[in-house]
mmCIF file of C-alpha atoms in Angstrom:
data_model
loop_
_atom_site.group_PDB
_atom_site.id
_atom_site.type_symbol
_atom_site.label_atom_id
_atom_site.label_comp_id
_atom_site.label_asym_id
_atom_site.label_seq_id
_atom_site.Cartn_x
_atom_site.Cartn_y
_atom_site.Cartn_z
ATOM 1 C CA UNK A 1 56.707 38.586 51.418
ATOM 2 C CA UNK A 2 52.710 39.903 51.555
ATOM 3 C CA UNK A 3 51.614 40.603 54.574
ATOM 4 C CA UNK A 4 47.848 39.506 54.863
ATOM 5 C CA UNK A 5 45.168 40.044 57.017
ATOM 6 C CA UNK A 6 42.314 38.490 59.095
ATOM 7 C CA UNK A 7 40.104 39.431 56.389
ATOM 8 C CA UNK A 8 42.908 38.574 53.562
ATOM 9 C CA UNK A 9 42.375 34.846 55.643
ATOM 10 C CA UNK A 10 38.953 34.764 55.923
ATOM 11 C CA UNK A 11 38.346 35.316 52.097
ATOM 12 C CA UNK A 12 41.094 32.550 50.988
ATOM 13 C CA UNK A 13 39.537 30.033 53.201
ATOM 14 C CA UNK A 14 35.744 30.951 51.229
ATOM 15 C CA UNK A 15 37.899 30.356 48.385
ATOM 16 C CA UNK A 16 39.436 27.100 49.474
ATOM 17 C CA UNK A 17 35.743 25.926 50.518
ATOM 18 C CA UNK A 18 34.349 26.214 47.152
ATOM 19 C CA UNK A 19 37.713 24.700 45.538
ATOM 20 C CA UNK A 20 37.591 21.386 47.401
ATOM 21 C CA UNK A 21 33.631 21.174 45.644
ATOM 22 C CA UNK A 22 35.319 20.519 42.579
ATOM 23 C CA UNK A 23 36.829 17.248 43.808
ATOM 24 C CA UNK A 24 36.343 14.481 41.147
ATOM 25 C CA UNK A 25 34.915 16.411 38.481
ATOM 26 C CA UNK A 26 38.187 18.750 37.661
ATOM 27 C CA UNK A 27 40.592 15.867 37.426
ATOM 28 C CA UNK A 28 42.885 15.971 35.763
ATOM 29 C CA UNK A 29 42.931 19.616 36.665
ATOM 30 C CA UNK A 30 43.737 21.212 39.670
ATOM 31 C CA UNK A 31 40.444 21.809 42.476
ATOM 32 C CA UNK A 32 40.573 26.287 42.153
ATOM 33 C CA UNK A 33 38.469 28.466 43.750
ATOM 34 C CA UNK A 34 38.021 32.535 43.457
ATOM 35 C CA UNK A 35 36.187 35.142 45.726
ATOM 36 C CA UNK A 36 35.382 38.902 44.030
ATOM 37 C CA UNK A 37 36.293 41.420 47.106
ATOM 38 C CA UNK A 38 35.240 44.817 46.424
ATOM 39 C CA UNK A 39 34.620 47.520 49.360
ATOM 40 C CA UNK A 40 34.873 44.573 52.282
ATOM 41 C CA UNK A 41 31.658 42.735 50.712
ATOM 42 C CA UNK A 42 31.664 39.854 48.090
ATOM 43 C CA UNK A 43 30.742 40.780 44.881
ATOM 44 C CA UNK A 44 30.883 37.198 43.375
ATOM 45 C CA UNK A 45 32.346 33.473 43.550
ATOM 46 C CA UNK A 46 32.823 30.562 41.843
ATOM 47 C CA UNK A 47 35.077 27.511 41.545
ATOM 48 C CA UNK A 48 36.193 24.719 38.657
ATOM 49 C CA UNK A 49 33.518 22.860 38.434
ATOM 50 C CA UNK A 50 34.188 20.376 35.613
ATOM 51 C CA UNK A 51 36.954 19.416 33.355
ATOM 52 C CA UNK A 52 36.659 21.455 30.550
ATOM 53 C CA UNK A 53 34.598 24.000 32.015
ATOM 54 C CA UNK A 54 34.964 27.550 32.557
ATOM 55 C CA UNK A 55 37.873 27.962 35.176
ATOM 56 C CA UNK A 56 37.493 30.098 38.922
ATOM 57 C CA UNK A 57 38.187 33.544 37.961
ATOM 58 C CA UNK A 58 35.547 33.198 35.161
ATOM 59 C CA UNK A 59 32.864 31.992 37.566
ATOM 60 C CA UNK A 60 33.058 34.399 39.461
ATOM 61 C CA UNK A 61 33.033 37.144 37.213
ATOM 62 C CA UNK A 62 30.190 35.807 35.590
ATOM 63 C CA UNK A 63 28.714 35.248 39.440
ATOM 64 C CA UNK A 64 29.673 38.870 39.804
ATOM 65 C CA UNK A 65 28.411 40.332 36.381
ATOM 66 C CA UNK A 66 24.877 38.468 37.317
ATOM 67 C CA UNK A 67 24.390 40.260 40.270
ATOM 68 C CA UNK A 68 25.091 43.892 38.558
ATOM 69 C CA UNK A 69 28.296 44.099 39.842
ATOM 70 C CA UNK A 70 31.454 46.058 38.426
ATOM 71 C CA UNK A 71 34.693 43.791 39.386
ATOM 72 C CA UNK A 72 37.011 47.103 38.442
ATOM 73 C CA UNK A 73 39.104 47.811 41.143
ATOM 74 C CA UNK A 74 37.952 44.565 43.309
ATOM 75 C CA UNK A 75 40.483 41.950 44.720
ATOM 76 C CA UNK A 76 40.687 38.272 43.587
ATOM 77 C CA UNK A 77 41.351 35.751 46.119
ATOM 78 C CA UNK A 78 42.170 32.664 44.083
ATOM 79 C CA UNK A 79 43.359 29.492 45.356
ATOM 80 C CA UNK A 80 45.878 29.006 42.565
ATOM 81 C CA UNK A 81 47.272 31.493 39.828
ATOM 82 C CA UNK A 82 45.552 32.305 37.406
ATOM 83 C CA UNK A 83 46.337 30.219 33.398
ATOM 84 C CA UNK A 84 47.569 32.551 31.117
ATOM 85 C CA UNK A 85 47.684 30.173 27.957
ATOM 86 C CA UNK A 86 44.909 28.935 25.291
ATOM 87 C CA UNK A 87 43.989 25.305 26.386
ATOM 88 C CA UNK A 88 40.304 23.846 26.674
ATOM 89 C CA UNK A 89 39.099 27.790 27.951
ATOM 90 C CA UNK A 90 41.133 31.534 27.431
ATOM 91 C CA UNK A 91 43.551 32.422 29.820
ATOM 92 C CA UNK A 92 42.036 33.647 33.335
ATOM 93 C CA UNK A 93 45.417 35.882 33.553
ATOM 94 C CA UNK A 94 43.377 37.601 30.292
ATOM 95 C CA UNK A 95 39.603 37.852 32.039
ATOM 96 C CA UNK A 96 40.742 39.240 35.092
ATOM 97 C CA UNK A 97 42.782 41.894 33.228
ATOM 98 C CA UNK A 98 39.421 42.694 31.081
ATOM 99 C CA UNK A 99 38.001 42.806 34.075
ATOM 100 C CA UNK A 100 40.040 45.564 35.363
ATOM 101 C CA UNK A 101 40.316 43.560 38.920
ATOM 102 C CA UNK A 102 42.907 46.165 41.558
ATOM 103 C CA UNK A 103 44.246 43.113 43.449
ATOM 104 C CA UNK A 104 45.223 39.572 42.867
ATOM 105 C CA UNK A 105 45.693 37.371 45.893
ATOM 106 C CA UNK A 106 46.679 33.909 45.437
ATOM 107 C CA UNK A 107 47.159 30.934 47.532
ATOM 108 C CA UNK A 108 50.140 29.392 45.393
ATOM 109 C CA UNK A 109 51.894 29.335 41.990
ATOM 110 C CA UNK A 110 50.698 26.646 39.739
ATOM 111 C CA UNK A 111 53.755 24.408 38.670
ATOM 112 C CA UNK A 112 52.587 23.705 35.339
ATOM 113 C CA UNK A 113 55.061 24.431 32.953
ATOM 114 C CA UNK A 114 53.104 26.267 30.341
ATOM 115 C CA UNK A 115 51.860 28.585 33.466
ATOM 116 C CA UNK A 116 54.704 28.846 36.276
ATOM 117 C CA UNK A 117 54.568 31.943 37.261
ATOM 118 C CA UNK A 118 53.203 33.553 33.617
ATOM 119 C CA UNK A 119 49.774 34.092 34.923
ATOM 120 C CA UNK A 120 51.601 36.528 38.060
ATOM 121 C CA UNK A 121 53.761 38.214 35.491
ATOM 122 C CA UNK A 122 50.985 39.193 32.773
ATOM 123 C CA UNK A 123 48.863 40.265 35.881
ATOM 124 C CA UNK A 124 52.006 42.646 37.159
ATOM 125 C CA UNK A 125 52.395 43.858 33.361
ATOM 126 C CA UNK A 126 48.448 44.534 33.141
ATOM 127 C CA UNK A 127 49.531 47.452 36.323
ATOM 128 C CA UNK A 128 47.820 44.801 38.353
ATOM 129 C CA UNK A 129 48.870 44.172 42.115
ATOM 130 C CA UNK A 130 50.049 40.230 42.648
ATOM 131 C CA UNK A 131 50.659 39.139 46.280
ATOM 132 C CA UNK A 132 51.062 35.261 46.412
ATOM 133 C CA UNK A 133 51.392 32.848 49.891
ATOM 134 C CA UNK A 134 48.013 33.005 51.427
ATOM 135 C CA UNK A 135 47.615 29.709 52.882
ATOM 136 C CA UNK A 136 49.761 27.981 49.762
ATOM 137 C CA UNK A 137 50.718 25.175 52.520
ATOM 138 C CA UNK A 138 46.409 23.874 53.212
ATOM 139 C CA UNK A 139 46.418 24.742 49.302
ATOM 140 C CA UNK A 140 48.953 22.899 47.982
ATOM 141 C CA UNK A 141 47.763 19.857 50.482
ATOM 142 C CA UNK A 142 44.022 20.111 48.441
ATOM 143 C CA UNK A 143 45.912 19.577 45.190
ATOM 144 C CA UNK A 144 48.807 17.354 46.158
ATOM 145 C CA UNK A 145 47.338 14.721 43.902
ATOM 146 C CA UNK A 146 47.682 17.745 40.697
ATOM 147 C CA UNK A 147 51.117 18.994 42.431
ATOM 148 C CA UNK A 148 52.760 15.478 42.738
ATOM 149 C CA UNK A 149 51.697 14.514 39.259
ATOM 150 C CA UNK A 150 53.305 17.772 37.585
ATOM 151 C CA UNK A 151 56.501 17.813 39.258
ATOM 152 C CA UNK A 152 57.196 14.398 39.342
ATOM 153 C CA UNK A 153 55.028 12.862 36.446
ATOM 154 C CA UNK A 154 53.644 10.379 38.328
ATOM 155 C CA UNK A 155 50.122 9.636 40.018
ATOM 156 C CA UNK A 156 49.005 10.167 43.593
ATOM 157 C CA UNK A 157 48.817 6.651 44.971
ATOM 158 C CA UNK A 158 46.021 5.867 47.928
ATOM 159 C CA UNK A 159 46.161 2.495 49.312
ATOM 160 C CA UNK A 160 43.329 0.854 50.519
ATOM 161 C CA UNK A 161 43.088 -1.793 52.675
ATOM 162 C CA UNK A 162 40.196 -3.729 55.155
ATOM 163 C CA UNK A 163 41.802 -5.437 57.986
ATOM 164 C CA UNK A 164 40.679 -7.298 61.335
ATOM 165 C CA UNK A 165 41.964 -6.261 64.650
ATOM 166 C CA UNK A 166 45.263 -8.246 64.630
ATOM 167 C CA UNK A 167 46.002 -6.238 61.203
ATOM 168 C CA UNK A 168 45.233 -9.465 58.777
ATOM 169 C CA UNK A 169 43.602 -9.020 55.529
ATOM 170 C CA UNK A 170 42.583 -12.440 55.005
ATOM 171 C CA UNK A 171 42.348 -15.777 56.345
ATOM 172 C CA UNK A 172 44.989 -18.600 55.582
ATOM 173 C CA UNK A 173 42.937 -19.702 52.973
ATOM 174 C CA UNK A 174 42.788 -16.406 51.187
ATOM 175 C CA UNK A 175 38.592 -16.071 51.968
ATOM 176 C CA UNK A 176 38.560 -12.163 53.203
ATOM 177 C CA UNK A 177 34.979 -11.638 51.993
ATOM 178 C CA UNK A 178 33.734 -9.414 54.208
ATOM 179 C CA UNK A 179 35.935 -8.307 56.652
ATOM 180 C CA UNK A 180 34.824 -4.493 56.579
ATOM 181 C CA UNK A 181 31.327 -3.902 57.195
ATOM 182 C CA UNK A 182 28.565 -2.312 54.861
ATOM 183 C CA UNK A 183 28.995 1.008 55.559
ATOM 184 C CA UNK A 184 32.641 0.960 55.245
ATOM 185 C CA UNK A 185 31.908 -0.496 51.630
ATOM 186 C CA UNK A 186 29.596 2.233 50.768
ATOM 187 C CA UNK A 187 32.487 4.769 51.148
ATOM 188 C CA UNK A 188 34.959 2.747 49.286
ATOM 189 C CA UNK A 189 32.446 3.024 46.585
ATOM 190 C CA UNK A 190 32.143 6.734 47.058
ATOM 191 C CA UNK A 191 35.967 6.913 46.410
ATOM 192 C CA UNK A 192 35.929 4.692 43.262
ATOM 193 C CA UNK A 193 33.182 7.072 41.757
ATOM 194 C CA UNK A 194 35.573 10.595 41.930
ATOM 195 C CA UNK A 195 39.570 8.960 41.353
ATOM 196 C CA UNK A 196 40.588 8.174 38.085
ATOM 197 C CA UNK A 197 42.002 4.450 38.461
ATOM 198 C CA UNK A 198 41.551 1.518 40.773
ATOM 199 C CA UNK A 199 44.262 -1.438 40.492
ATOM 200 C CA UNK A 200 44.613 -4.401 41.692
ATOM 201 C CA UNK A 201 46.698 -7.167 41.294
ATOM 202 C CA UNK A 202 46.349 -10.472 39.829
ATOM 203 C CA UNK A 203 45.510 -12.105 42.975
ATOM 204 C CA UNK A 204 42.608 -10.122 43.868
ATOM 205 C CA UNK A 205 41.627 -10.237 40.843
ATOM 206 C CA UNK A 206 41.521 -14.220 40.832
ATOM 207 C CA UNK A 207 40.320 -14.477 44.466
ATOM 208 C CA UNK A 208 37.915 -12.046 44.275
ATOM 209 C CA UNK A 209 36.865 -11.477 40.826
ATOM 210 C CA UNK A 210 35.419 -8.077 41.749
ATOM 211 C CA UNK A 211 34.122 -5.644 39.036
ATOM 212 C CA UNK A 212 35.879 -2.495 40.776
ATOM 213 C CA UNK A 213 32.799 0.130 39.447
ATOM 214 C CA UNK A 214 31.821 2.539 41.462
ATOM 215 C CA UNK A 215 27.787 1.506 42.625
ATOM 216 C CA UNK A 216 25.980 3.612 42.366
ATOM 217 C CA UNK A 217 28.084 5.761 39.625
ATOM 218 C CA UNK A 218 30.525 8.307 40.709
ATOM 219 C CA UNK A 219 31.552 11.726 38.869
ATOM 220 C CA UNK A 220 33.906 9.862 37.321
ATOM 221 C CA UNK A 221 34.258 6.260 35.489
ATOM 222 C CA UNK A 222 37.519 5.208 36.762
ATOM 223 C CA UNK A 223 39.782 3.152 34.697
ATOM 224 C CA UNK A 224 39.873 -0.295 36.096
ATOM 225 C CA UNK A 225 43.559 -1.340 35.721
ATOM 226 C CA UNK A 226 45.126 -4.691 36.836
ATOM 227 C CA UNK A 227 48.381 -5.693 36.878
ATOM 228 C CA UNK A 228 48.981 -9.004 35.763
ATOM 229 C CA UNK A 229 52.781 -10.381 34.661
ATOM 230 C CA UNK A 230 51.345 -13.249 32.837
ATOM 231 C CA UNK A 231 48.073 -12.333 31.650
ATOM 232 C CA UNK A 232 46.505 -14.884 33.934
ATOM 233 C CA UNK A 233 43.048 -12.958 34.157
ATOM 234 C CA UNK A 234 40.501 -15.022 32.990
ATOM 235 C CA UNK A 235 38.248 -14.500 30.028
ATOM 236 C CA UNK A 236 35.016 -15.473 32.090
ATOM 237 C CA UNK A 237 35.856 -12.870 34.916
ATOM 238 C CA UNK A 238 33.862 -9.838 35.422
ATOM 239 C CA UNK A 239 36.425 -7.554 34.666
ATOM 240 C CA UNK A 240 36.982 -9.050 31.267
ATOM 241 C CA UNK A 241 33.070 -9.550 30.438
ATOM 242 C CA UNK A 242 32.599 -5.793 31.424
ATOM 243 C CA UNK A 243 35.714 -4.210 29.467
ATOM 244 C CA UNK A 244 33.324 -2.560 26.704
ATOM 245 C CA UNK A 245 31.283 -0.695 29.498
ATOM 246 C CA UNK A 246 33.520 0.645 31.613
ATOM 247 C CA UNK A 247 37.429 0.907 30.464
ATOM 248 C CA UNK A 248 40.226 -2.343 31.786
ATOM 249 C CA UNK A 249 43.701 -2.090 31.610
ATOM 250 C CA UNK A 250 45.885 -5.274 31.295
ATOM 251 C CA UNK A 251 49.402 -4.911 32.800
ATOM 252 C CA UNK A 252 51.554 -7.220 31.792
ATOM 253 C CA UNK A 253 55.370 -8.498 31.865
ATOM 254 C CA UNK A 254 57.409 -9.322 28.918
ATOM 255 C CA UNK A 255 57.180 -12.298 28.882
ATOM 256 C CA UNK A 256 53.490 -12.678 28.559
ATOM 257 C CA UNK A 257 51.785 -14.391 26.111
ATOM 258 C CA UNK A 258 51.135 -12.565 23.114
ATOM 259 C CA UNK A 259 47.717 -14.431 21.693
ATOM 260 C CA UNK A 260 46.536 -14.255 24.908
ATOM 261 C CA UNK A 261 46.606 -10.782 24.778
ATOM 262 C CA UNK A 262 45.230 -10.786 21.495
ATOM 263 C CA UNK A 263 42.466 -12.420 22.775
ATOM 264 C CA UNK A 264 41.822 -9.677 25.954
ATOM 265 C CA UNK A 265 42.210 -7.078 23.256
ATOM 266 C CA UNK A 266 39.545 -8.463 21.014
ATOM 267 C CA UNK A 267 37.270 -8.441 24.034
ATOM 268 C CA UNK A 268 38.201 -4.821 24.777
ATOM 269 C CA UNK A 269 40.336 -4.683 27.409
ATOM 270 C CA UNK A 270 43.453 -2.812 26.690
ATOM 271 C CA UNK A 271 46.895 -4.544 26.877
ATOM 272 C CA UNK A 272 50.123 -2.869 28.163
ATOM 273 C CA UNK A 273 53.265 -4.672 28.003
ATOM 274 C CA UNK A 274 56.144 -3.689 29.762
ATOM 275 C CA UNK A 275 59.575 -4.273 28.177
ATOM 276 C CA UNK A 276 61.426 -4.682 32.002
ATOM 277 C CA UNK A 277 62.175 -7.823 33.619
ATOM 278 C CA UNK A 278 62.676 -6.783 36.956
ATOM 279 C CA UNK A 279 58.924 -6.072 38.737
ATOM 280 C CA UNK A 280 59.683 -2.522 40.748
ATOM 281 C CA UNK A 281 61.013 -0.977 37.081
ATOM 282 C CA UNK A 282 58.230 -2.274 35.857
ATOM 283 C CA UNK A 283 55.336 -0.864 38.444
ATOM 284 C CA UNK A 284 57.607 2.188 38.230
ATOM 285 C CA UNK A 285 57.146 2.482 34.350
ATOM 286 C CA UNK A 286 53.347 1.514 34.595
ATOM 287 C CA UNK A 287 53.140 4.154 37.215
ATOM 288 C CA UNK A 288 54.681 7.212 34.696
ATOM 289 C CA UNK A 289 52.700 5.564 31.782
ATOM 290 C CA UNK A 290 49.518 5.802 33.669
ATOM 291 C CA UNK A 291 50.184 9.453 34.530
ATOM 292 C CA UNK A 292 51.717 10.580 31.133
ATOM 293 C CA UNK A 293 49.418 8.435 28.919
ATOM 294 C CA UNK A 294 45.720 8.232 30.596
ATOM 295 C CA UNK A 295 46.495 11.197 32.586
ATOM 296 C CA UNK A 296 45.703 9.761 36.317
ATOM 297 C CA UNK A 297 46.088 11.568 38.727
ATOM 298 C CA UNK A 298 44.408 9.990 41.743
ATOM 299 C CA UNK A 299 44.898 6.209 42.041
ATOM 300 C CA UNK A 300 42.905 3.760 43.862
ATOM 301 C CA UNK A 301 45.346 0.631 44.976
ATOM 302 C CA UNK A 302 42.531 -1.846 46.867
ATOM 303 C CA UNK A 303 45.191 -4.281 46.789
ATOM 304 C CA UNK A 304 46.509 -7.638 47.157
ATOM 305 C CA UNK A 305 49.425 -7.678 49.658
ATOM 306 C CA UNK A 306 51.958 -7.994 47.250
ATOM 307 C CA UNK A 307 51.306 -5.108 44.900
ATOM 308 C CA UNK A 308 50.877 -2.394 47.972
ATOM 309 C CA UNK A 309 53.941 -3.714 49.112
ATOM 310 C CA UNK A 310 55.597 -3.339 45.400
ATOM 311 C CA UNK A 311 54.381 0.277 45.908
ATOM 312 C CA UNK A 312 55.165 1.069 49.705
ATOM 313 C CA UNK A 313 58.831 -0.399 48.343
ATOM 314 C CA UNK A 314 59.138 2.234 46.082
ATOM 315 C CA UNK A 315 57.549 5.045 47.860
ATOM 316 C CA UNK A 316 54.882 5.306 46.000
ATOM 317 C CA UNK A 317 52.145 5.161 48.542
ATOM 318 C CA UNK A 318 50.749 8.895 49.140
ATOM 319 C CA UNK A 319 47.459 8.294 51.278
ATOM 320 C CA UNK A 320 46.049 5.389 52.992
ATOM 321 C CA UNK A 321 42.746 4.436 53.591
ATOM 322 C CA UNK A 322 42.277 2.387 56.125
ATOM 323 C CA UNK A 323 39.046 0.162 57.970
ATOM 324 C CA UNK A 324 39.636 -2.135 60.886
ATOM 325 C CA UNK A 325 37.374 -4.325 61.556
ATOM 326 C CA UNK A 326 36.456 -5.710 65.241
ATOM 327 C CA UNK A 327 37.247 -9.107 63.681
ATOM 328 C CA UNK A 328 40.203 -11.403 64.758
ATOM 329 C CA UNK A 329 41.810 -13.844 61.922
ATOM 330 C CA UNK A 330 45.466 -15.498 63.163
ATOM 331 C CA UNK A 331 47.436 -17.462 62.052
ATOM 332 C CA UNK A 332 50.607 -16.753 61.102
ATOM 333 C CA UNK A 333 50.384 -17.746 56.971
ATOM 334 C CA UNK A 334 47.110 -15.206 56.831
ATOM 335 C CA UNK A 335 48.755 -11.779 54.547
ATOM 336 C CA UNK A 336 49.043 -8.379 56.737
ATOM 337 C CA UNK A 337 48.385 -5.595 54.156
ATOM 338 C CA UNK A 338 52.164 -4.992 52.716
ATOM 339 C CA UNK A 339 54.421 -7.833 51.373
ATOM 340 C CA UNK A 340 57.239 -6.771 49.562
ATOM 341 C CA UNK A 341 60.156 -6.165 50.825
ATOM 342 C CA UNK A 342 59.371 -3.786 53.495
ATOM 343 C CA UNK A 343 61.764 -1.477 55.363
ATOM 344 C CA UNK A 344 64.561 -2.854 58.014
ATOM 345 C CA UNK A 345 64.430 -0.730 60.475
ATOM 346 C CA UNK A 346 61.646 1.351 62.185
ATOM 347 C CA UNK A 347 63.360 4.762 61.981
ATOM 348 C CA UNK A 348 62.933 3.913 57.926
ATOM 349 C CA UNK A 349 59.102 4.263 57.963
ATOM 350 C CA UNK A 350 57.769 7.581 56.311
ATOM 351 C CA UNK A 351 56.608 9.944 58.388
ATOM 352 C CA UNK A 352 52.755 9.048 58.499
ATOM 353 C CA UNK A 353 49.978 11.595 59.575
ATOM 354 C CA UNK A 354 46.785 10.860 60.620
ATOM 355 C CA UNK A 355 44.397 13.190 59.040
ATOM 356 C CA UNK A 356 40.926 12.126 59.804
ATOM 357 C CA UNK A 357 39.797 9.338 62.135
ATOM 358 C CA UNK A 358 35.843 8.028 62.164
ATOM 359 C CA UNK A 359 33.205 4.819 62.875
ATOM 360 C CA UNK A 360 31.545 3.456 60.122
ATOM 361 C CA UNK A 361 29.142 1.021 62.000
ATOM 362 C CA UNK A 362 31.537 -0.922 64.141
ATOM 363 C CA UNK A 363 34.654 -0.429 61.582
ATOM 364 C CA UNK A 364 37.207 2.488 62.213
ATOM 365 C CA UNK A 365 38.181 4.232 59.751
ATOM 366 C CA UNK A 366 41.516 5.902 59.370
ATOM 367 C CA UNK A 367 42.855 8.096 56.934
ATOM 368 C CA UNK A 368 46.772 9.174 56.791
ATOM 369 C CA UNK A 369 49.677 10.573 54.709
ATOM 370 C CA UNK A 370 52.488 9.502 54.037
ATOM 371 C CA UNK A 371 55.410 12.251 53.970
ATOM 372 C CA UNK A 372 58.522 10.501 52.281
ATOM 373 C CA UNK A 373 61.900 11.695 52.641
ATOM 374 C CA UNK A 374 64.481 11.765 50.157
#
């Protein structure tokens, strides 16, 4: 194992702070970011800056070749290693190599099967130095959304939820408009506009009829998916009426009726039908379709009660978002944010980290992990 110094950190964490500016615009590529070291000053930077665009290493030897630089003989601090295969742009493995770079230091090996530790070996064959480890744990954390979707070949799940003090997220009556406040809103709507999907269920969907776009307009125009057995979702609701603006995705059961699908379909929503009876293989197989098919990586779950607690029931509930409103509901028929099953014993919980705490106007805002054990 590399040893690495102060300086070593100092450069990976400049490269880490331009990664995390790729965040919503990459997807569904990994955030990367590269620093050009050469005789203890930078010689150039860059990071991933759109899907489809020219990757890291390439920015910054462009950054580097702009300023009159020579990158022979310079170090590479890059957050992740380096593609060496033809996709969208040429292999990074290839410009650095061109480039005549002394050093590579990455953060971590990228999982990707048609990478996997290529990129490290065509760097060593080039006569090229390859230490890897720098800080892989804070930079496989930044791409845990990529890293979860590649290994596992499903999507990184965030629940979202608004809930008053006593932890309901509606009245008795189902009424639950507003409970968060409007700056809380505003930042829901900031997430919506860089994630690839929000879902809901068919209950929010009826109770709230909400349009799930991000306003004003994100990076990124989020599929709005909603999971619906019976294809109950009416034809006047704003996620129907909107389908040939912004993308909808009809979920539905087997058992659903096929010219009412028809019907969403000549509207333009899409219909999915799943062949499973029983609802957790189903959400499971909607889950790995959504991934393997649209390519999501970050989802946006804002809910009802039932489907987050279809997902926390599987496991399949990565990051929560959570606003608490100084509100108090009661009542013991008013939902708390999971249904489902739910676990039968405390020691069963995940192991849940808080990662940022803050006040949006009088709401608190929490943001955790959850860390799920096999």
């Amino acid at each position: 194992m590399a040893e690495f110094s102060e300086v070593d950190h100092r450069w990976m964490q400049e490269a880490r702070r331009l990664a995390a500016l790729g965040q919503g615009h990459v997807e569904p590529n990994p955030m990367v970011g590269c620093v050009l070291v050469k005789d203890g000053s930078q010689i150039g930077a860059g990071f991933h800056k759109k899907y489809g665009g020219p990757h890291a290493e390439v920015e910054a030897l462009r950054d580097a070749a702009a300023k009159g630089a020579n990158a022979e003989g310079a170090t590479a601090y890059v957050t992740l290693e380096p593609c060496c295969h033809f996709g969208k742009t040429p292999p990074c493995a290839d410009a650095l190599i061109a480039a005549k770079v002394g050093r590579v230091i990455a953060a971590t090996a990228d999982p990707h099967a048609v990478v996997d530790g290529g990129g490290f070996a065509k760097l060593r064959d080039a006569g090229i130095t390859v230490d890897v480890g720098l800080l892989e744990h804070e930079l496989q954390e930044l791409n845990a959304p990529f890293f979860k979707r590649i290994r596992s070949g499903l999507p990184w799940v965030i629940g979202k939820w608004a809930m008053s003090l006593d932890g309901k997220i509606a009245t008795r009556t189902g009424h639950s408009q507003w409970i968060s406040g409007e700056s809380s809103r505003r930042w829901v709507h900031e997430l919506r506009g860089r994630v690839d999907a929000v879902m809901v269920g068919i209950g929010t969907a009826l109770a709230d009829d909400p349009m799930l776009t991000a306003r004003p307009a994100g990076s990124r125009c989020a599929l709005r998916v909603v999971v619906d057995s019976d294809l109950r979702l009416p034809i006047e609701s704003q996620l129907v009426q909107s389908s040939c603006e912004d993308p909808v995705l009809v979920c539905a059961g087997p058992k659903a009726n096929a010219m009412r699908a028809a019907e969403l379909d000549a509207l333009g929503c899409k219909v999915w039908v799943s062949s499973y009876e029983d609802r957790q293989t189903r959400l499971n197989e909607l889950l790995q379709m959504l991934a393997q098919q649209y390519a999501i990586t970050n989802l946006l779950v804002e809910g009802g009660a039932a489907l987050l607690g279809s997902l926390y029931d599987l496991g399949q509930i990565d990051q929560c978002e959570v606003f608490i409103a100084p509100k108090m509901i009661g009542g013991r028929q008013a939902p708390s944010p999971l249904a489902g099953l739910g676990i039968e014993q405390v020691s069963q919980s995940p192991c849940i980290e808080l990662v940022a705490n803050s006040m949006r106007d009088q709401d608190m805002h929490l943001s955790y992990r959850l860390h799920w054990t096999a």
